[in-house]
Amino acid sequence: MQVTIDQLEPEVVAALRRRAQAAGRSLEQELREILLNAARDAPADEPGREKVEAEKAEAWVERLRAVRRELWGDRVLPDSTELIRQMRDERTAWLAGGYRD
């Protein structure tokens, strides 16, 4: 989608260019970043807010999935419930014994 803003004051454009340069981005990239942050910070009752939040959440989940695939591939990890119970019971017994070895 393309958005055009006419008749911006030259000082505003110059300030935005300086901001973009300081961030190491092009003016277009900086404007996208500003608009994206504004959309994220919009009150929840504004139209489109839920869509932005849902897209942000979906992107985060996909990044987690990518990291998991990178670390473990398609391998299914075993259920650790029983191991955690055993460790908890051993710790409880040890603590009940007065910290003795």
PDB file of N, CA and C in Angstrom:
ATOM      1  N   MET A   1       0.838  -1.176   0.000  1.00  0.00           N
ATOM      2  CA  MET A   1       0.000   0.000   0.000  1.00  0.00           C
ATOM      3  C   MET A   1       0.881   1.238   0.000  1.00  0.00           C
ATOM      4  N   GLN A   2       0.467   2.222  -0.699  1.00  0.00           N
ATOM      5  CA  GLN A   2       1.235   3.458  -0.775  1.00  0.00           C
ATOM      6  C   GLN A   2       0.429   4.581  -0.147  1.00  0.00           C
ATOM      7  N   VAL A   3       1.103   5.409   0.659  1.00  0.00           N
ATOM      8  CA  VAL A   3       0.474   6.556   1.299  1.00  0.00           C
ATOM      9  C   VAL A   3       1.271   7.793   0.928  1.00  0.00           C
ATOM     10  N   THR A   4       0.577   8.851   0.554  1.00  0.00           N
ATOM     11  CA  THR A   4       1.237  10.099   0.182  1.00  0.00           C
ATOM     12  C   THR A   4       0.782  11.202   1.127  1.00  0.00           C
ATOM     13  N   ILE A   5       1.724  11.972   1.625  1.00  0.00           N
ATOM     14  CA  ILE A   5       1.414  13.107   2.488  1.00  0.00           C
ATOM     15  C   ILE A   5       1.922  14.359   1.781  1.00  0.00           C
ATOM     16  N   ASP A   6       1.002  15.226   1.423  1.00  0.00           N
ATOM     17  CA  ASP A   6       1.353  16.461   0.713  1.00  0.00           C
ATOM     18  C   ASP A   6       1.582  17.600   1.700  1.00  0.00           C
ATOM     19  N   GLN A   7       2.376  18.559   1.285  1.00  0.00           N
ATOM     20  CA  GLN A   7       2.570  19.835   1.947  1.00  0.00           C
ATOM     21  C   GLN A   7       3.147  19.718   3.362  1.00  0.00           C
ATOM     22  N   LEU A   8       4.092  18.819   3.551  1.00  0.00           N
ATOM     23  CA  LEU A   8       4.826  18.786   4.822  1.00  0.00           C
ATOM     24  C   LEU A   8       5.807  19.955   4.844  1.00  0.00           C
ATOM     25  N   GLU A   9       5.959  20.561   5.998  1.00  0.00           N
ATOM     26  CA  GLU A   9       6.903  21.660   6.125  1.00  0.00           C
ATOM     27  C   GLU A   9       8.326  21.147   5.895  1.00  0.00           C
ATOM     28  N   PRO A  10       9.165  21.911   5.224  1.00  0.00           N
ATOM     29  CA  PRO A  10      10.546  21.493   4.966  1.00  0.00           C
ATOM     30  C   PRO A  10      11.308  21.170   6.251  1.00  0.00           C
ATOM     31  N   GLU A  11      11.008  21.882   7.332  1.00  0.00           N
ATOM     32  CA  GLU A  11      11.693  21.625   8.604  1.00  0.00           C
ATOM     33  C   GLU A  11      11.347  20.236   9.139  1.00  0.00           C
ATOM     34  N   VAL A  12      10.108  19.828   8.944  1.00  0.00           N
ATOM     35  CA  VAL A  12       9.677  18.500   9.402  1.00  0.00           C
ATOM     36  C   VAL A  12      10.411  17.425   8.607  1.00  0.00           C
ATOM     37  N   VAL A  13      10.469  17.580   7.302  1.00  0.00           N
ATOM     38  CA  VAL A  13      11.158  16.610   6.451  1.00  0.00           C
ATOM     39  C   VAL A  13      12.641  16.564   6.811  1.00  0.00           C
ATOM     40  N   ALA A  14      13.255  17.726   7.032  1.00  0.00           N
ATOM     41  CA  ALA A  14      14.676  17.767   7.395  1.00  0.00           C
ATOM     42  C   ALA A  14      14.910  17.063   8.724  1.00  0.00           C
ATOM     43  N   ALA A  15      14.038  17.288   9.690  1.00  0.00           N
ATOM     44  CA  ALA A  15      14.176  16.633  10.995  1.00  0.00           C
ATOM     45  C   ALA A  15      14.034  15.121  10.866  1.00  0.00           C
ATOM     46  N   LEU A  16      13.090  14.690  10.035  1.00  0.00           N
ATOM     47  CA  LEU A  16      12.907  13.253   9.820  1.00  0.00           C
ATOM     48  C   LEU A  16      14.111  12.635   9.113  1.00  0.00           C
ATOM     49  N   ARG A  17      14.685  13.361   8.168  1.00  0.00           N
ATOM     50  CA  ARG A  17      15.891  12.872   7.492  1.00  0.00           C
ATOM     51  C   ARG A  17      17.049  12.725   8.492  1.00  0.00           C
ATOM     52  N   ARG A  18      17.207  13.718   9.373  1.00  0.00           N
ATOM     53  CA  ARG A  18      18.274  13.630  10.396  1.00  0.00           C
ATOM     54  C   ARG A  18      18.039  12.447  11.326  1.00  0.00           C
ATOM     55  N   ARG A  19      16.796  12.267  11.715  1.00  0.00           N
ATOM     56  CA  ARG A  19      16.451  11.138  12.586  1.00  0.00           C
ATOM     57  C   ARG A  19      16.769   9.806  11.899  1.00  0.00           C
ATOM     58  N   ALA A  20      16.402   9.693  10.636  1.00  0.00           N
ATOM     59  CA  ALA A  20      16.673   8.470   9.878  1.00  0.00           C
ATOM     60  C   ALA A  20      18.180   8.232   9.762  1.00  0.00           C
ATOM     61  N   GLN A  21      18.909   9.283   9.461  1.00  0.00           N
ATOM     62  CA  GLN A  21      20.365   9.153   9.316  1.00  0.00           C
ATOM     63  C   GLN A  21      20.998   8.723  10.637  1.00  0.00           C
ATOM     64  N   ALA A  22      20.541   9.297  11.730  1.00  0.00           N
ATOM     65  CA  ALA A  22      21.079   8.934  13.045  1.00  0.00           C
ATOM     66  C   ALA A  22      20.805   7.466  13.369  1.00  0.00           C
ATOM     67  N   ALA A  23      19.688   6.947  12.874  1.00  0.00           N
ATOM     68  CA  ALA A  23      19.327   5.546  13.113  1.00  0.00           C
ATOM     69  C   ALA A  23      19.928   4.606  12.078  1.00  0.00           C
ATOM     70  N   GLY A  24      20.607   5.178  11.069  1.00  0.00           N
ATOM     71  CA  GLY A  24      21.210   4.347  10.025  1.00  0.00           C
ATOM     72  C   GLY A  24      20.186   3.770   9.066  1.00  0.00           C
ATOM     73  N   ARG A  25      19.088   4.501   8.869  1.00  0.00           N
ATOM     74  CA  ARG A  25      18.029   4.027   7.975  1.00  0.00           C
ATOM     75  C   ARG A  25      17.759   5.066   6.902  1.00  0.00           C
ATOM     76  N   SER A  26      17.087   4.617   5.863  1.00  0.00           N
ATOM     77  CA  SER A  26      16.621   5.559   4.846  1.00  0.00           C
ATOM     78  C   SER A  26      15.418   6.307   5.417  1.00  0.00           C
ATOM     79  N   LEU A  27      15.053   7.392   4.773  1.00  0.00           N
ATOM     80  CA  LEU A  27      13.882   8.154   5.215  1.00  0.00           C
ATOM     81  C   LEU A  27      12.638   7.275   5.161  1.00  0.00           C
ATOM     82  N   GLU A  28      12.508   6.497   4.104  1.00  0.00           N
ATOM     83  CA  GLU A  28      11.344   5.615   3.980  1.00  0.00           C
ATOM     84  C   GLU A  28      11.301   4.588   5.107  1.00  0.00           C
ATOM     85  N   GLN A  29      12.436   3.975   5.421  1.00  0.00           N
ATOM     86  CA  GLN A  29      12.482   2.997   6.512  1.00  0.00           C
ATOM     87  C   GLN A  29      12.134   3.657   7.845  1.00  0.00           C
ATOM     88  N   GLU A  30      12.640   4.858   8.057  1.00  0.00           N
ATOM     89  CA  GLU A  30      12.358   5.565   9.309  1.00  0.00           C
ATOM     90  C   GLU A  30      10.874   5.889   9.428  1.00  0.00           C
ATOM     91  N   LEU A  31      10.270   6.336   8.339  1.00  0.00           N
ATOM     92  CA  LEU A  31       8.838   6.638   8.367  1.00  0.00           C
ATOM     93  C   LEU A  31       8.013   5.387   8.621  1.00  0.00           C
ATOM     94  N   ARG A  32       8.408   4.258   8.036  1.00  0.00           N
ATOM     95  CA  ARG A  32       7.717   2.992   8.313  1.00  0.00           C
ATOM     96  C   ARG A  32       7.812   2.646   9.794  1.00  0.00           C
ATOM     97  N   GLU A  33       9.006   2.806  10.364  1.00  0.00           N
ATOM     98  CA  GLU A  33       9.219   2.504  11.783  1.00  0.00           C
ATOM     99  C   GLU A  33       8.347   3.403  12.664  1.00  0.00           C
ATOM    100  N   ILE A  34       8.301   4.678  12.356  1.00  0.00           N
ATOM    101  CA  ILE A  34       7.484   5.622  13.125  1.00  0.00           C
ATOM    102  C   ILE A  34       6.012   5.221  13.059  1.00  0.00           C
ATOM    103  N   LEU A  35       5.528   4.912  11.859  1.00  0.00           N
ATOM    104  CA  LEU A  35       4.119   4.541  11.698  1.00  0.00           C
ATOM    105  C   LEU A  35       3.800   3.205  12.368  1.00  0.00           C
ATOM    106  N   LEU A  36       4.711   2.251  12.267  1.00  0.00           N
ATOM    107  CA  LEU A  36       4.500   0.957  12.927  1.00  0.00           C
ATOM    108  C   LEU A  36       4.415   1.130  14.436  1.00  0.00           C
ATOM    109  N   ASN A  37       5.327   1.909  15.010  1.00  0.00           N
ATOM    110  CA  ASN A  37       5.294   2.156  16.455  1.00  0.00           C
ATOM    111  C   ASN A  37       4.029   2.892  16.862  1.00  0.00           C
ATOM    112  N   ALA A  38       3.591   3.833  16.053  1.00  0.00           N
ATOM    113  CA  ALA A  38       2.346   4.558  16.349  1.00  0.00           C
ATOM    114  C   ALA A  38       1.158   3.604  16.332  1.00  0.00           C
ATOM    115  N   ALA A  39       1.140   2.684  15.382  1.00  0.00           N
ATOM    116  CA  ALA A  39       0.040   1.715  15.310  1.00  0.00           C
ATOM    117  C   ALA A  39       0.066   0.782  16.505  1.00  0.00           C
ATOM    118  N   ARG A  40       1.244   0.371  16.943  1.00  0.00           N
ATOM    119  CA  ARG A  40       1.365  -0.512  18.110  1.00  0.00           C
ATOM    120  C   ARG A  40       0.922   0.197  19.387  1.00  0.00           C
ATOM    121  N   ASP A  41       1.177   1.487  19.481  1.00  0.00           N
ATOM    122  CA  ASP A  41       0.864   2.243  20.683  1.00  0.00           C
ATOM    123  C   ASP A  41      -0.558   2.787  20.692  1.00  0.00           C
ATOM    124  N   ALA A  42      -1.321   2.523  19.630  1.00  0.00           N
ATOM    125  CA  ALA A  42      -2.689   3.037  19.553  1.00  0.00           C
ATOM    126  C   ALA A  42      -3.542   2.380  20.627  1.00  0.00           C
ATOM    127  N   PRO A  43      -4.491   3.123  21.201  1.00  0.00           N
ATOM    128  CA  PRO A  43      -5.393   2.520  22.194  1.00  0.00           C
ATOM    129  C   PRO A  43      -6.117   1.314  21.612  1.00  0.00           C
ATOM    130  N   ALA A  44      -6.451   0.369  22.476  1.00  0.00           N
ATOM    131  CA  ALA A  44      -7.044  -0.897  22.040  1.00  0.00           C
ATOM    132  C   ALA A  44      -8.390  -0.722  21.355  1.00  0.00           C
ATOM    133  N   ASP A  45      -9.113   0.356  21.646  1.00  0.00           N
ATOM    134  CA  ASP A  45     -10.426   0.514  21.051  1.00  0.00           C
ATOM    135  C   ASP A  45     -10.382   1.127  19.653  1.00  0.00           C
ATOM    136  N   GLU A  46      -9.186   1.462  19.171  1.00  0.00           N
ATOM    137  CA  GLU A  46      -9.077   2.009  17.821  1.00  0.00           C
ATOM    138  C   GLU A  46      -9.176   0.891  16.798  1.00  0.00           C
ATOM    139  N   PRO A  47      -9.850   1.142  15.679  1.00  0.00           N
ATOM    140  CA  PRO A  47      -9.949   0.116  14.634  1.00  0.00           C
ATOM    141  C   PRO A  47      -8.566  -0.327  14.155  1.00  0.00           C
ATOM    142  N   GLY A  48      -8.405  -1.610  13.961  1.00  0.00           N
ATOM    143  CA  GLY A  48      -7.148  -2.140  13.452  1.00  0.00           C
ATOM    144  C   GLY A  48      -6.169  -2.536  14.529  1.00  0.00           C
ATOM    145  N   ARG A  49      -6.380  -2.121  15.755  1.00  0.00           N
ATOM    146  CA  ARG A  49      -5.439  -2.420  16.853  1.00  0.00           C
ATOM    147  C   ARG A  49      -5.308  -3.930  17.063  1.00  0.00           C
ATOM    148  N   GLU A  50      -6.450  -4.616  17.072  1.00  0.00           N
ATOM    149  CA  GLU A  50      -6.410  -6.059  17.299  1.00  0.00           C
ATOM    150  C   GLU A  50      -5.615  -6.762  16.200  1.00  0.00           C
ATOM    151  N   LYS A  51      -5.768  -6.294  14.975  1.00  0.00           N
ATOM    152  CA  LYS A  51      -5.049  -6.917  13.858  1.00  0.00           C
ATOM    153  C   LYS A  51      -3.546  -6.718  14.006  1.00  0.00           C
ATOM    154  N   VAL A  52      -3.136  -5.517  14.400  1.00  0.00           N
ATOM    155  CA  VAL A  52      -1.712  -5.243  14.596  1.00  0.00           C
ATOM    156  C   VAL A  52      -1.162  -6.129  15.709  1.00  0.00           C
ATOM    157  N   GLU A  53      -1.891  -6.243  16.826  1.00  0.00           N
ATOM    158  CA  GLU A  53      -1.451  -7.080  17.942  1.00  0.00           C
ATOM    159  C   GLU A  53      -1.399  -8.551  17.535  1.00  0.00           C
ATOM    160  N   ALA A  54      -2.388  -9.006  16.792  1.00  0.00           N
ATOM    161  CA  ALA A  54      -2.407 -10.404  16.350  1.00  0.00           C
ATOM    162  C   ALA A  54      -1.244 -10.688  15.409  1.00  0.00           C
ATOM    163  N   GLU A  55      -0.960  -9.775  14.504  1.00  0.00           N
ATOM    164  CA  GLU A  55       0.167  -9.962  13.585  1.00  0.00           C
ATOM    165  C   GLU A  55       1.489  -9.962  14.347  1.00  0.00           C
ATOM    166  N   LYS A  56       1.605  -9.091  15.335  1.00  0.00           N
ATOM    167  CA  LYS A  56       2.818  -9.031  16.153  1.00  0.00           C
ATOM    168  C   LYS A  56       3.005 -10.341  16.929  1.00  0.00           C
ATOM    169  N   ALA A  57       1.931 -10.841  17.506  1.00  0.00           N
ATOM    170  CA  ALA A  57       1.994 -12.090  18.259  1.00  0.00           C
ATOM    171  C   ALA A  57       2.339 -13.261  17.343  1.00  0.00           C
ATOM    172  N   GLU A  58       1.730 -13.299  16.172  1.00  0.00           N
ATOM    173  CA  GLU A  58       2.009 -14.376  15.220  1.00  0.00           C
ATOM    174  C   GLU A  58       3.468 -14.358  14.767  1.00  0.00           C
ATOM    175  N   ALA A  59       4.008 -13.160  14.542  1.00  0.00           N
ATOM    176  CA  ALA A  59       5.417 -13.040  14.147  1.00  0.00           C
ATOM    177  C   ALA A  59       6.318 -13.546  15.267  1.00  0.00           C
ATOM    178  N   TRP A  60       5.980 -13.234  16.510  1.00  0.00           N
ATOM    179  CA  TRP A  60       6.777 -13.680  17.651  1.00  0.00           C
ATOM    180  C   TRP A  60       6.743 -15.206  17.771  1.00  0.00           C
ATOM    181  N   VAL A  61       5.568 -15.782  17.618  1.00  0.00           N
ATOM    182  CA  VAL A  61       5.436 -17.239  17.684  1.00  0.00           C
ATOM    183  C   VAL A  61       6.242 -17.890  16.567  1.00  0.00           C
ATOM    184  N   GLU A  62       6.193 -17.325  15.373  1.00  0.00           N
ATOM    185  CA  GLU A  62       6.947 -17.896  14.261  1.00  0.00           C
ATOM    186  C   GLU A  62       8.450 -17.821  14.508  1.00  0.00           C
ATOM    187  N   ARG A  63       8.922 -16.733  15.132  1.00  0.00           N
ATOM    188  CA  ARG A  63      10.347 -16.637  15.478  1.00  0.00           C
ATOM    189  C   ARG A  63      10.727 -17.723  16.481  1.00  0.00           C
ATOM    190  N   LEU A  64       9.859 -17.972  17.466  1.00  0.00           N
ATOM    191  CA  LEU A  64      10.124 -19.046  18.435  1.00  0.00           C
ATOM    192  C   LEU A  64      10.166 -20.408  17.747  1.00  0.00           C
ATOM    193  N   ARG A  65       9.242 -20.629  16.837  1.00  0.00           N
ATOM    194  CA  ARG A  65       9.237 -21.903  16.097  1.00  0.00           C
ATOM    195  C   ARG A  65      10.525 -22.070  15.287  1.00  0.00           C
ATOM    196  N   ALA A  66      10.985 -20.992  14.669  1.00  0.00           N
ATOM    197  CA  ALA A  66      12.207 -21.050  13.871  1.00  0.00           C
ATOM    198  C   ALA A  66      13.410 -21.376  14.752  1.00  0.00           C
ATOM    199  N   VAL A  67      13.476 -20.771  15.921  1.00  0.00           N
ATOM    200  CA  VAL A  67      14.586 -21.053  16.847  1.00  0.00           C
ATOM    201  C   VAL A  67      14.526 -22.508  17.296  1.00  0.00           C
ATOM    202  N   ARG A  68      13.332 -22.999  17.610  1.00  0.00           N
ATOM    203  CA  ARG A  68      13.193 -24.388  18.037  1.00  0.00           C
ATOM    204  C   ARG A  68      13.633 -25.335  16.918  1.00  0.00           C
ATOM    205  N   ARG A  69      13.199 -25.047  15.684  1.00  0.00           N
ATOM    206  CA  ARG A  69      13.616 -25.898  14.551  1.00  0.00           C
ATOM    207  C   ARG A  69      15.128 -25.862  14.380  1.00  0.00           C
ATOM    208  N   GLU A  70      15.716 -24.696  14.562  1.00  0.00           N
ATOM    209  CA  GLU A  70      17.162 -24.566  14.422  1.00  0.00           C
ATOM    210  C   GLU A  70      17.895 -25.376  15.488  1.00  0.00           C
ATOM    211  N   LEU A  71      17.381 -25.359  16.712  1.00  0.00           N
ATOM    212  CA  LEU A  71      18.042 -26.062  17.810  1.00  0.00           C
ATOM    213  C   LEU A  71      17.797 -27.565  17.785  1.00  0.00           C
ATOM    214  N   TRP A  72      16.541 -27.973  17.559  1.00  0.00           N
ATOM    215  CA  TRP A  72      16.197 -29.376  17.701  1.00  0.00           C
ATOM    216  C   TRP A  72      15.617 -30.013  16.454  1.00  0.00           C
ATOM    217  N   GLY A  73      15.476 -29.287  15.382  1.00  0.00           N
ATOM    218  CA  GLY A  73      14.891 -29.861  14.176  1.00  0.00           C
ATOM    219  C   GLY A  73      13.457 -30.279  14.421  1.00  0.00           C
ATOM    220  N   ASP A  74      13.069 -31.426  13.889  1.00  0.00           N
ATOM    221  CA  ASP A  74      11.704 -31.927  14.056  1.00  0.00           C
ATOM    222  C   ASP A  74      11.594 -32.908  15.217  1.00  0.00           C
ATOM    223  N   ARG A  75      12.663 -33.051  15.975  1.00  0.00           N
ATOM    224  CA  ARG A  75      12.686 -34.009  17.078  1.00  0.00           C
ATOM    225  C   ARG A  75      11.647 -33.637  18.137  1.00  0.00           C
ATOM    226  N   VAL A  76      10.924 -34.631  18.618  1.00  0.00           N
ATOM    227  CA  VAL A  76       9.955 -34.429  19.688  1.00  0.00           C
ATOM    228  C   VAL A  76      10.669 -34.752  20.996  1.00  0.00           C
ATOM    229  N   LEU A  77      10.670 -33.788  21.892  1.00  0.00           N
ATOM    230  CA  LEU A  77      11.358 -33.976  23.167  1.00  0.00           C
ATOM    231  C   LEU A  77      10.483 -34.778  24.119  1.00  0.00           C
ATOM    232  N   PRO A  78      11.096 -35.621  24.977  1.00  0.00           N
ATOM    233  CA  PRO A  78      10.313 -36.463  25.880  1.00  0.00           C
ATOM    234  C   PRO A  78       9.624 -35.641  26.966  1.00  0.00           C
ATOM    235  N   ASP A  79       8.561 -36.191  27.504  1.00  0.00           N
ATOM    236  CA  ASP A  79       7.829 -35.559  28.598  1.00  0.00           C
ATOM    237  C   ASP A  79       8.678 -35.628  29.865  1.00  0.00           C
ATOM    238  N   SER A  80       8.912 -34.492  30.491  1.00  0.00           N
ATOM    239  CA  SER A  80       9.784 -34.441  31.674  1.00  0.00           C
ATOM    240  C   SER A  80       8.998 -34.408  32.979  1.00  0.00           C
ATOM    241  N   THR A  81       7.696 -34.611  32.929  1.00  0.00           N
ATOM    242  CA  THR A  81       6.858 -34.510  34.122  1.00  0.00           C
ATOM    243  C   THR A  81       7.332 -35.453  35.224  1.00  0.00           C
ATOM    244  N   GLU A  82       7.564 -36.709  34.892  1.00  0.00           N
ATOM    245  CA  GLU A  82       7.961 -37.699  35.901  1.00  0.00           C
ATOM    246  C   GLU A  82       9.327 -37.355  36.507  1.00  0.00           C
ATOM    247  N   LEU A  83      10.256 -36.915  35.687  1.00  0.00           N
ATOM    248  CA  LEU A  83      11.576 -36.520  36.175  1.00  0.00           C
ATOM    249  C   LEU A  83      11.469 -35.338  37.137  1.00  0.00           C
ATOM    250  N   ILE A  84      10.646 -34.368  36.819  1.00  0.00           N
ATOM    251  CA  ILE A  84      10.460 -33.214  37.700  1.00  0.00           C
ATOM    252  C   ILE A  84       9.848 -33.647  39.028  1.00  0.00           C
ATOM    253  N   ARG A  85       8.863 -34.536  38.993  1.00  0.00           N
ATOM    254  CA  ARG A  85       8.258 -35.050  40.239  1.00  0.00           C
ATOM    255  C   ARG A  85       9.300 -35.756  41.101  1.00  0.00           C
ATOM    256  N   GLN A  86      10.111 -36.594  40.462  1.00  0.00           N
ATOM    257  CA  GLN A  86      11.136 -37.326  41.193  1.00  0.00           C
ATOM    258  C   GLN A  86      12.124 -36.364  41.849  1.00  0.00           C
ATOM    259  N   MET A  87      12.583 -35.366  41.109  1.00  0.00           N
ATOM    260  CA  MET A  87      13.537 -34.398  41.664  1.00  0.00           C
ATOM    261  C   MET A  87      12.902 -33.608  42.809  1.00  0.00           C
ATOM    262  N   ARG A  88      11.625 -33.241  42.646  1.00  0.00           N
ATOM    263  CA  ARG A  88      10.924 -32.519  43.714  1.00  0.00           C
ATOM    264  C   ARG A  88      10.814 -33.377  44.966  1.00  0.00           C
ATOM    265  N   ASP A  89      10.452 -34.641  44.800  1.00  0.00           N
ATOM    266  CA  ASP A  89      10.319 -35.536  45.953  1.00  0.00           C
ATOM    267  C   ASP A  89      11.655 -35.752  46.649  1.00  0.00           C
ATOM    268  N   GLU A  90      12.724 -35.900  45.874  1.00  0.00           N
ATOM    269  CA  GLU A  90      14.058 -36.069  46.468  1.00  0.00           C
ATOM    270  C   GLU A  90      14.473 -34.820  47.240  1.00  0.00           C
ATOM    271  N   ARG A  91      14.207 -33.658  46.675  1.00  0.00           N
ATOM    272  CA  ARG A  91      14.557 -32.404  47.354  1.00  0.00           C
ATOM    273  C   ARG A  91      13.749 -32.248  48.645  1.00  0.00           C
ATOM    274  N   THR A  92      12.459 -32.577  48.589  1.00  0.00           N
ATOM    275  CA  THR A  92      11.601 -32.483  49.773  1.00  0.00           C
ATOM    276  C   THR A  92      12.107 -33.415  50.865  1.00  0.00           C
ATOM    277  N   ALA A  93      12.466 -34.636  50.483  1.00  0.00           N
ATOM    278  CA  ALA A  93      12.985 -35.591  51.467  1.00  0.00           C
ATOM    279  C   ALA A  93      14.299 -35.100  52.051  1.00  0.00           C
ATOM    280  N   TRP A  94      15.149 -34.545  51.231  1.00  0.00           N
ATOM    281  CA  TRP A  94      16.439 -34.039  51.702  1.00  0.00           C
ATOM    282  C   TRP A  94      16.235 -32.876  52.672  1.00  0.00           C
ATOM    283  N   LEU A  95      15.330 -31.961  52.337  1.00  0.00           N
ATOM    284  CA  LEU A  95      15.060 -30.816  53.206  1.00  0.00           C
ATOM    285  C   LEU A  95      14.421 -31.266  54.519  1.00  0.00           C
ATOM    286  N   ALA A  96      13.555 -32.254  54.479  1.00  0.00           N
ATOM    287  CA  ALA A  96      12.913 -32.769  55.683  1.00  0.00           C
ATOM    288  C   ALA A  96      13.928 -33.435  56.597  1.00  0.00           C
ATOM    289  N   GLY A  97      15.029 -33.910  56.035  1.00  0.00           N
ATOM    290  CA  GLY A  97      16.065 -34.570  56.828  1.00  0.00           C
ATOM    291  C   GLY A  97      17.009 -33.601  57.509  1.00  0.00           C
ATOM    292  N   GLY A  98      16.794 -32.304  57.405  1.00  0.00           N
ATOM    293  CA  GLY A  98      17.621 -31.335  58.097  1.00  0.00           C
ATOM    294  C   GLY A  98      18.900 -30.983  57.359  1.00  0.00           C
ATOM    295  N   TYR A  99      18.901 -30.998  56.061  1.00  0.00           N
ATOM    296  CA  TYR A  99      20.063 -30.606  55.243  1.00  0.00           C
ATOM    297  C   TYR A  99      21.260 -31.515  55.442  1.00  0.00           C
ATOM    298  N   ARG A 100      21.036 -32.759  55.753  1.00  0.00           N
ATOM    299  CA  ARG A 100      22.157 -33.699  55.919  1.00  0.00           C
ATOM    300  C   ARG A 100      22.461 -34.358  54.580  1.00  0.00           C
ATOM    301  N   ASP A 101      23.720 -34.766  54.425  1.00  0.00           N
ATOM    302  CA  ASP A 101      24.116 -35.493  53.212  1.00  0.00           C
ATOM    303  C   ASP A 101      23.936 -36.969  53.409  1.00  0.00           C
TER     304      ASP A 101
END
